[in-house]
């Protein structure tokens, strides 16, 4: 089968006012997106008309730590809706699009997480997905009675056990447990409910879950992170992996590596979709795209630019440097930010870039590439990545909302459909159906058959 | 001011298939209500057409502990939606009705609870309410890594601190913190965000909350429970108290007691609505109501009846008794089930009732009174309680859904409106407005003015 026999998967990341650091300053952005339900209703329905496979929300359990000067100019990562209540609402006003959000394993309990995603799966008729993260923001710890964030190994260990417990809880009731037979008066078959009785290192959870088995069996498991732990965890467990490779070569390497690890867990490469974040600024012409991009770039405040560059480099303190200084010497590290620091440092040296040059290049898309230009240029690059084994699709990160997503729907999606790369309509009822995934059997069903 | 110058407050309790233990067996009940979103959309919109002040959901974090024989015949307290995701969805398809659900302080973290209710308040435009409970079901502990439920004093102590932290987090941002000024590039005024820095016995929570101050300032605080702790906590903190007095005299005593306690906390009696649960079976005629009631009663299975009687009596083991036996001698206790056991034991003695007689009388409404009959009879009794200082309104507990709520909306509400007791339309935009409550000032605003 040629690579283009399969469908490109496209999700859309709703980062409130948009993904660009200056998004809210654009006149076509909804500045109060973080608390504006009408905005989310509108963009969710628009995304569904665009046939996106899913909507994606990041999440974190604290206001971002940043300098007052930078933070007070930012519309993202400060204060806004909680995504599970918001996805409940979005489920009620959409019919086909998948609904994915983040819940951390570090400051949650598996019973709550299992319940809420199963509940969202019922409300939405099988469209829920859980993005599993272990948190990176130390401020989250302070809101949950801890002085420090878990060290990496504990965090991962807890995450592994957490996901196992959640999946066990999702199998508490057999699919056919609820007979609701008015003749006999039997509501459910007591032989078809299972007590998990999990006793592990981090959690003791008896079960059963007080939600029936979800329409999808298990909501779709999503994961991000390119660390060694992340790759193994993804190979074993994830069904969507959200990645941010610096270029196509890195993406191809990651793709081959991760798909290659799946066999050892008895999984086929088709059971996992690898989706890079995609930042697109598109216009009917190159000039139109340039104008949009230049406007946003012109509105990046130096404090915000320095702050985000510092974050992209893994928390390097740039406060004593002028924005026209060259990037200072930094300890090299393959690990910092999943290789992003190394990539940025090399680029700065190679091209002799100042701090301002760098943040202008990186801040808009938060350290990731931006494809800018005409419809043809954008579609060509997406097609190339897809056909050349760099990805199974993308998670688009609109620079500002609703404008950038509307541009993508109006211009890029029809071109991808014309090329036979992207679905013209949803193929099934559930997110799993639309991703071409099978519905997982219950662990109890596997045992008895 | 005469008592009828104020409006009767009416809420409706959505106990999935309905409140009667045999509700799901009624042909007009939605048997799979627990996972049927279309059902909830329909009944929520119907409740709004009926001008109910709010919808109410109970919640618990475990499948109920009960004998297999009884549990497998029950549609409630087993497995169904999680209420905060469900209320998110209901918020999206309603416009005026209040949205209240339970979250326990025993197996939650204040940061999560503060966030989710604030988020629901934004989604709904100011219609959220939080029913604060401390949990009573020991099975909840087992799902959260504990072998036993907290002892009562710890539970209450934790609850008190929990609510204080949540209210503090709700005041993290001043109402006018988000300026979103495109000219200056300032998104929020950093002088208007406050770090809570709470360090208490049960919780350490730094804040700020990552949700702006909610439309209502604070979502409405609801509480149930008639214990001494419960009454003091309610007098200090609650804005709605959900009660279940056995008769009007008890209700009047409770009402005077609780309202009388408020002054010591600097509150006016008008700042709290006391709402008994109300079980109504109504028909155009007495005979029609009797027929509905008799059908439900005829479908109570003896195992289910015995089980619920046992629960009403505070966990008394009745398994060795025949349903035609008289109620065995029980140790008297004012405390057991908030006085309900004492009331039931006295009634059984006085009227010489068998176990079956008792469960038939009590199981339908879960130990509470049922008003059965014509519209006039129901409205008269509601008016009497309201006028005679027994309550500020009611939380109706439809026996089966949607049928019993439809009857109430079609028959009782027009009669209450005709009598000038109940609103013909919503008076304001938020739940607080509709209850006649002021929007609370922020603790930071109080300090600076």
mmCIF file with all atom_site columns, C-alpha atoms in Angstrom, chain A residues 8-82:
data_model
loop_
_atom_site.group_PDB
_atom_site.id
_atom_site.type_symbol
_atom_site.label_atom_id
_atom_site.label_alt_id
_atom_site.label_comp_id
_atom_site.label_asym_id
_atom_site.label_entity_id
_atom_site.label_seq_id
_atom_site.pdbx_PDB_ins_code
_atom_site.Cartn_x
_atom_site.Cartn_y
_atom_site.Cartn_z
_atom_site.occupancy
_atom_site.B_iso_or_equiv
_atom_site.pdbx_formal_charge
_atom_site.auth_seq_id
_atom_site.auth_comp_id
_atom_site.auth_asym_id
_atom_site.auth_atom_id
_atom_site.pdbx_PDB_model_num
ATOM 1  C CA . UNK A 1 8  ? -4.084  12.288 6.752  1.00 0.00 ? 8  UNK A CA 1
ATOM 2  C CA . UNK A 1 9  ? -5.245  12.907 10.323 1.00 0.00 ? 9  UNK A CA 1
ATOM 3  C CA . UNK A 1 10 ? -5.805  16.540 11.240 1.00 0.00 ? 10 UNK A CA 1
ATOM 4  C CA . UNK A 1 11 ? -6.484  17.926 14.685 1.00 0.00 ? 11 UNK A CA 1
ATOM 5  C CA . UNK A 1 12 ? -6.768  21.529 15.766 1.00 0.00 ? 12 UNK A CA 1
ATOM 6  C CA . UNK A 1 13 ? -5.202  22.930 18.931 1.00 0.00 ? 13 UNK A CA 1
ATOM 7  C CA . UNK A 1 14 ? -7.401  25.500 20.665 1.00 0.00 ? 14 UNK A CA 1
ATOM 8  C CA . UNK A 1 15 ? -4.913  27.602 22.576 1.00 0.00 ? 15 UNK A CA 1
ATOM 9  C CA . UNK A 1 16 ? -7.551  30.164 23.601 1.00 0.00 ? 16 UNK A CA 1
ATOM 10 C CA . UNK A 1 17 ? -6.769  33.350 21.606 1.00 0.00 ? 17 UNK A CA 1
ATOM 11 C CA . UNK A 1 18 ? -4.416  31.349 19.373 1.00 0.00 ? 18 UNK A CA 1
ATOM 12 C CA . UNK A 1 19 ? -0.925  29.918 19.360 1.00 0.00 ? 19 UNK A CA 1
ATOM 13 C CA . UNK A 1 20 ? 1.110   33.002 18.437 1.00 0.00 ? 20 UNK A CA 1
ATOM 14 C CA . UNK A 1 21 ? 2.336   34.897 21.504 1.00 0.00 ? 21 UNK A CA 1
ATOM 15 C CA . UNK A 1 22 ? 0.811   38.083 20.129 1.00 0.00 ? 22 UNK A CA 1
ATOM 16 C CA . UNK A 1 23 ? -2.392  36.411 18.941 1.00 0.00 ? 23 UNK A CA 1
ATOM 17 C CA . UNK A 1 24 ? -4.796  38.432 21.086 1.00 0.00 ? 24 UNK A CA 1
ATOM 18 C CA . UNK A 1 25 ? -3.494  41.658 19.591 1.00 0.00 ? 25 UNK A CA 1
ATOM 19 C CA . UNK A 1 26 ? -4.736  40.697 16.149 1.00 0.00 ? 26 UNK A CA 1
ATOM 20 C CA . UNK A 1 27 ? -8.055  42.412 15.367 1.00 0.00 ? 27 UNK A CA 1
ATOM 21 C CA . UNK A 1 28 ? -9.504  39.110 14.101 1.00 0.00 ? 28 UNK A CA 1
ATOM 22 C CA . UNK A 1 29 ? -8.710  37.290 17.363 1.00 0.00 ? 29 UNK A CA 1
ATOM 23 C CA . UNK A 1 30 ? -11.236 36.883 20.168 1.00 0.00 ? 30 UNK A CA 1
ATOM 24 C CA . UNK A 1 31 ? -9.341  38.645 22.972 1.00 0.00 ? 31 UNK A CA 1
ATOM 25 C CA . UNK A 1 32 ? -11.395 37.182 25.842 1.00 0.00 ? 32 UNK A CA 1
ATOM 26 C CA . UNK A 1 33 ? -11.420 33.649 24.401 1.00 0.00 ? 33 UNK A CA 1
ATOM 27 C CA . UNK A 1 34 ? -10.413 32.155 27.756 1.00 0.00 ? 34 UNK A CA 1
ATOM 28 C CA . UNK A 1 35 ? -13.837 32.869 29.239 1.00 0.00 ? 35 UNK A CA 1
ATOM 29 C CA . UNK A 1 36 ? -15.978 33.292 26.140 1.00 0.00 ? 36 UNK A CA 1
ATOM 30 C CA . UNK A 1 37 ? -18.238 30.312 25.610 1.00 0.00 ? 37 UNK A CA 1
ATOM 31 C CA . UNK A 1 38 ? -19.861 31.760 22.464 1.00 0.00 ? 38 UNK A CA 1
ATOM 32 C CA . UNK A 1 39 ? -16.377 31.879 20.901 1.00 0.00 ? 39 UNK A CA 1
ATOM 33 C CA . UNK A 1 40 ? -15.725 28.206 21.646 1.00 0.00 ? 40 UNK A CA 1
ATOM 34 C CA . UNK A 1 41 ? -19.122 27.149 20.386 1.00 0.00 ? 41 UNK A CA 1
ATOM 35 C CA . UNK A 1 42 ? -18.456 28.984 17.139 1.00 0.00 ? 42 UNK A CA 1
ATOM 36 C CA . UNK A 1 43 ? -14.915 27.712 16.529 1.00 0.00 ? 43 UNK A CA 1
ATOM 37 C CA . UNK A 1 44 ? -15.818 24.141 17.503 1.00 0.00 ? 44 UNK A CA 1
ATOM 38 C CA . UNK A 1 45 ? -18.661 24.068 15.017 1.00 0.00 ? 45 UNK A CA 1
ATOM 39 C CA . UNK A 1 46 ? -16.374 25.644 12.408 1.00 0.00 ? 46 UNK A CA 1
ATOM 40 C CA . UNK A 1 47 ? -13.724 22.978 13.045 1.00 0.00 ? 47 UNK A CA 1
ATOM 41 C CA . UNK A 1 48 ? -16.379 20.314 12.550 1.00 0.00 ? 48 UNK A CA 1
ATOM 42 C CA . UNK A 1 49 ? -17.489 21.863 9.269  1.00 0.00 ? 49 UNK A CA 1
ATOM 43 C CA . UNK A 1 50 ? -13.793 21.719 8.299  1.00 0.00 ? 50 UNK A CA 1
ATOM 44 C CA . UNK A 1 51 ? -13.831 17.939 9.049  1.00 0.00 ? 51 UNK A CA 1
ATOM 45 C CA . UNK A 1 52 ? -10.964 18.091 11.518 1.00 0.00 ? 52 UNK A CA 1
ATOM 46 C CA . UNK A 1 53 ? -10.641 14.751 13.277 1.00 0.00 ? 53 UNK A CA 1
ATOM 47 C CA . UNK A 1 54 ? -10.435 16.387 16.667 1.00 0.00 ? 54 UNK A CA 1
ATOM 48 C CA . UNK A 1 55 ? -10.112 19.480 18.851 1.00 0.00 ? 55 UNK A CA 1
ATOM 49 C CA . UNK A 1 56 ? -7.207  19.503 21.289 1.00 0.00 ? 56 UNK A CA 1
ATOM 50 C CA . UNK A 1 57 ? -6.770  21.396 24.571 1.00 0.00 ? 57 UNK A CA 1
ATOM 51 C CA . UNK A 1 58 ? -3.586  21.578 26.593 1.00 0.00 ? 58 UNK A CA 1
ATOM 52 C CA . UNK A 1 59 ? -3.963  22.047 30.340 1.00 0.00 ? 59 UNK A CA 1
ATOM 53 C CA . UNK A 1 60 ? -1.964  22.917 33.439 1.00 0.00 ? 60 UNK A CA 1
ATOM 54 C CA . UNK A 1 61 ? -2.897  23.446 37.048 1.00 0.00 ? 61 UNK A CA 1
ATOM 55 C CA . UNK A 1 62 ? -1.353  26.826 37.768 1.00 0.00 ? 62 UNK A CA 1
ATOM 56 C CA . UNK A 1 63 ? -0.808  30.257 36.369 1.00 0.00 ? 63 UNK A CA 1
ATOM 57 C CA . UNK A 1 64 ? 2.426   30.128 34.366 1.00 0.00 ? 64 UNK A CA 1
ATOM 58 C CA . UNK A 1 65 ? 5.557   31.278 36.156 1.00 0.00 ? 65 UNK A CA 1
ATOM 59 C CA . UNK A 1 66 ? 6.983   34.231 34.270 1.00 0.00 ? 66 UNK A CA 1
ATOM 60 C CA . UNK A 1 67 ? 8.078   37.777 34.857 1.00 0.00 ? 67 UNK A CA 1
ATOM 61 C CA . UNK A 1 68 ? 5.219   40.150 35.562 1.00 0.00 ? 68 UNK A CA 1
ATOM 62 C CA . UNK A 1 69 ? 6.105   42.197 32.496 1.00 0.00 ? 69 UNK A CA 1
ATOM 63 C CA . UNK A 1 70 ? 5.861   39.221 30.155 1.00 0.00 ? 70 UNK A CA 1
ATOM 64 C CA . UNK A 1 71 ? 2.940   37.476 31.825 1.00 0.00 ? 71 UNK A CA 1
ATOM 65 C CA . UNK A 1 72 ? 0.713   40.536 31.966 1.00 0.00 ? 72 UNK A CA 1
ATOM 66 C CA . UNK A 1 73 ? 1.003   40.826 28.163 1.00 0.00 ? 73 UNK A CA 1
ATOM 67 C CA . UNK A 1 74 ? 0.009   37.183 27.568 1.00 0.00 ? 74 UNK A CA 1
ATOM 68 C CA . UNK A 1 75 ? -3.430  35.782 26.903 1.00 0.00 ? 75 UNK A CA 1
ATOM 69 C CA . UNK A 1 76 ? -2.360  32.155 27.203 1.00 0.00 ? 76 UNK A CA 1
ATOM 70 C CA . UNK A 1 77 ? -1.271  30.044 30.169 1.00 0.00 ? 77 UNK A CA 1
ATOM 71 C CA . UNK A 1 78 ? -2.771  32.443 32.673 1.00 0.00 ? 78 UNK A CA 1
ATOM 72 C CA . UNK A 1 79 ? -6.479  32.094 33.439 1.00 0.00 ? 79 UNK A CA 1
ATOM 73 C CA . UNK A 1 80 ? -9.291  30.558 31.384 1.00 0.00 ? 80 UNK A CA 1
ATOM 74 C CA . UNK A 1 81 ? -11.788 27.675 31.239 1.00 0.00 ? 81 UNK A CA 1
ATOM 75 C CA . UNK A 1 82 ? -11.057 24.229 32.706 1.00 0.00 ? 82 UNK A CA 1
#
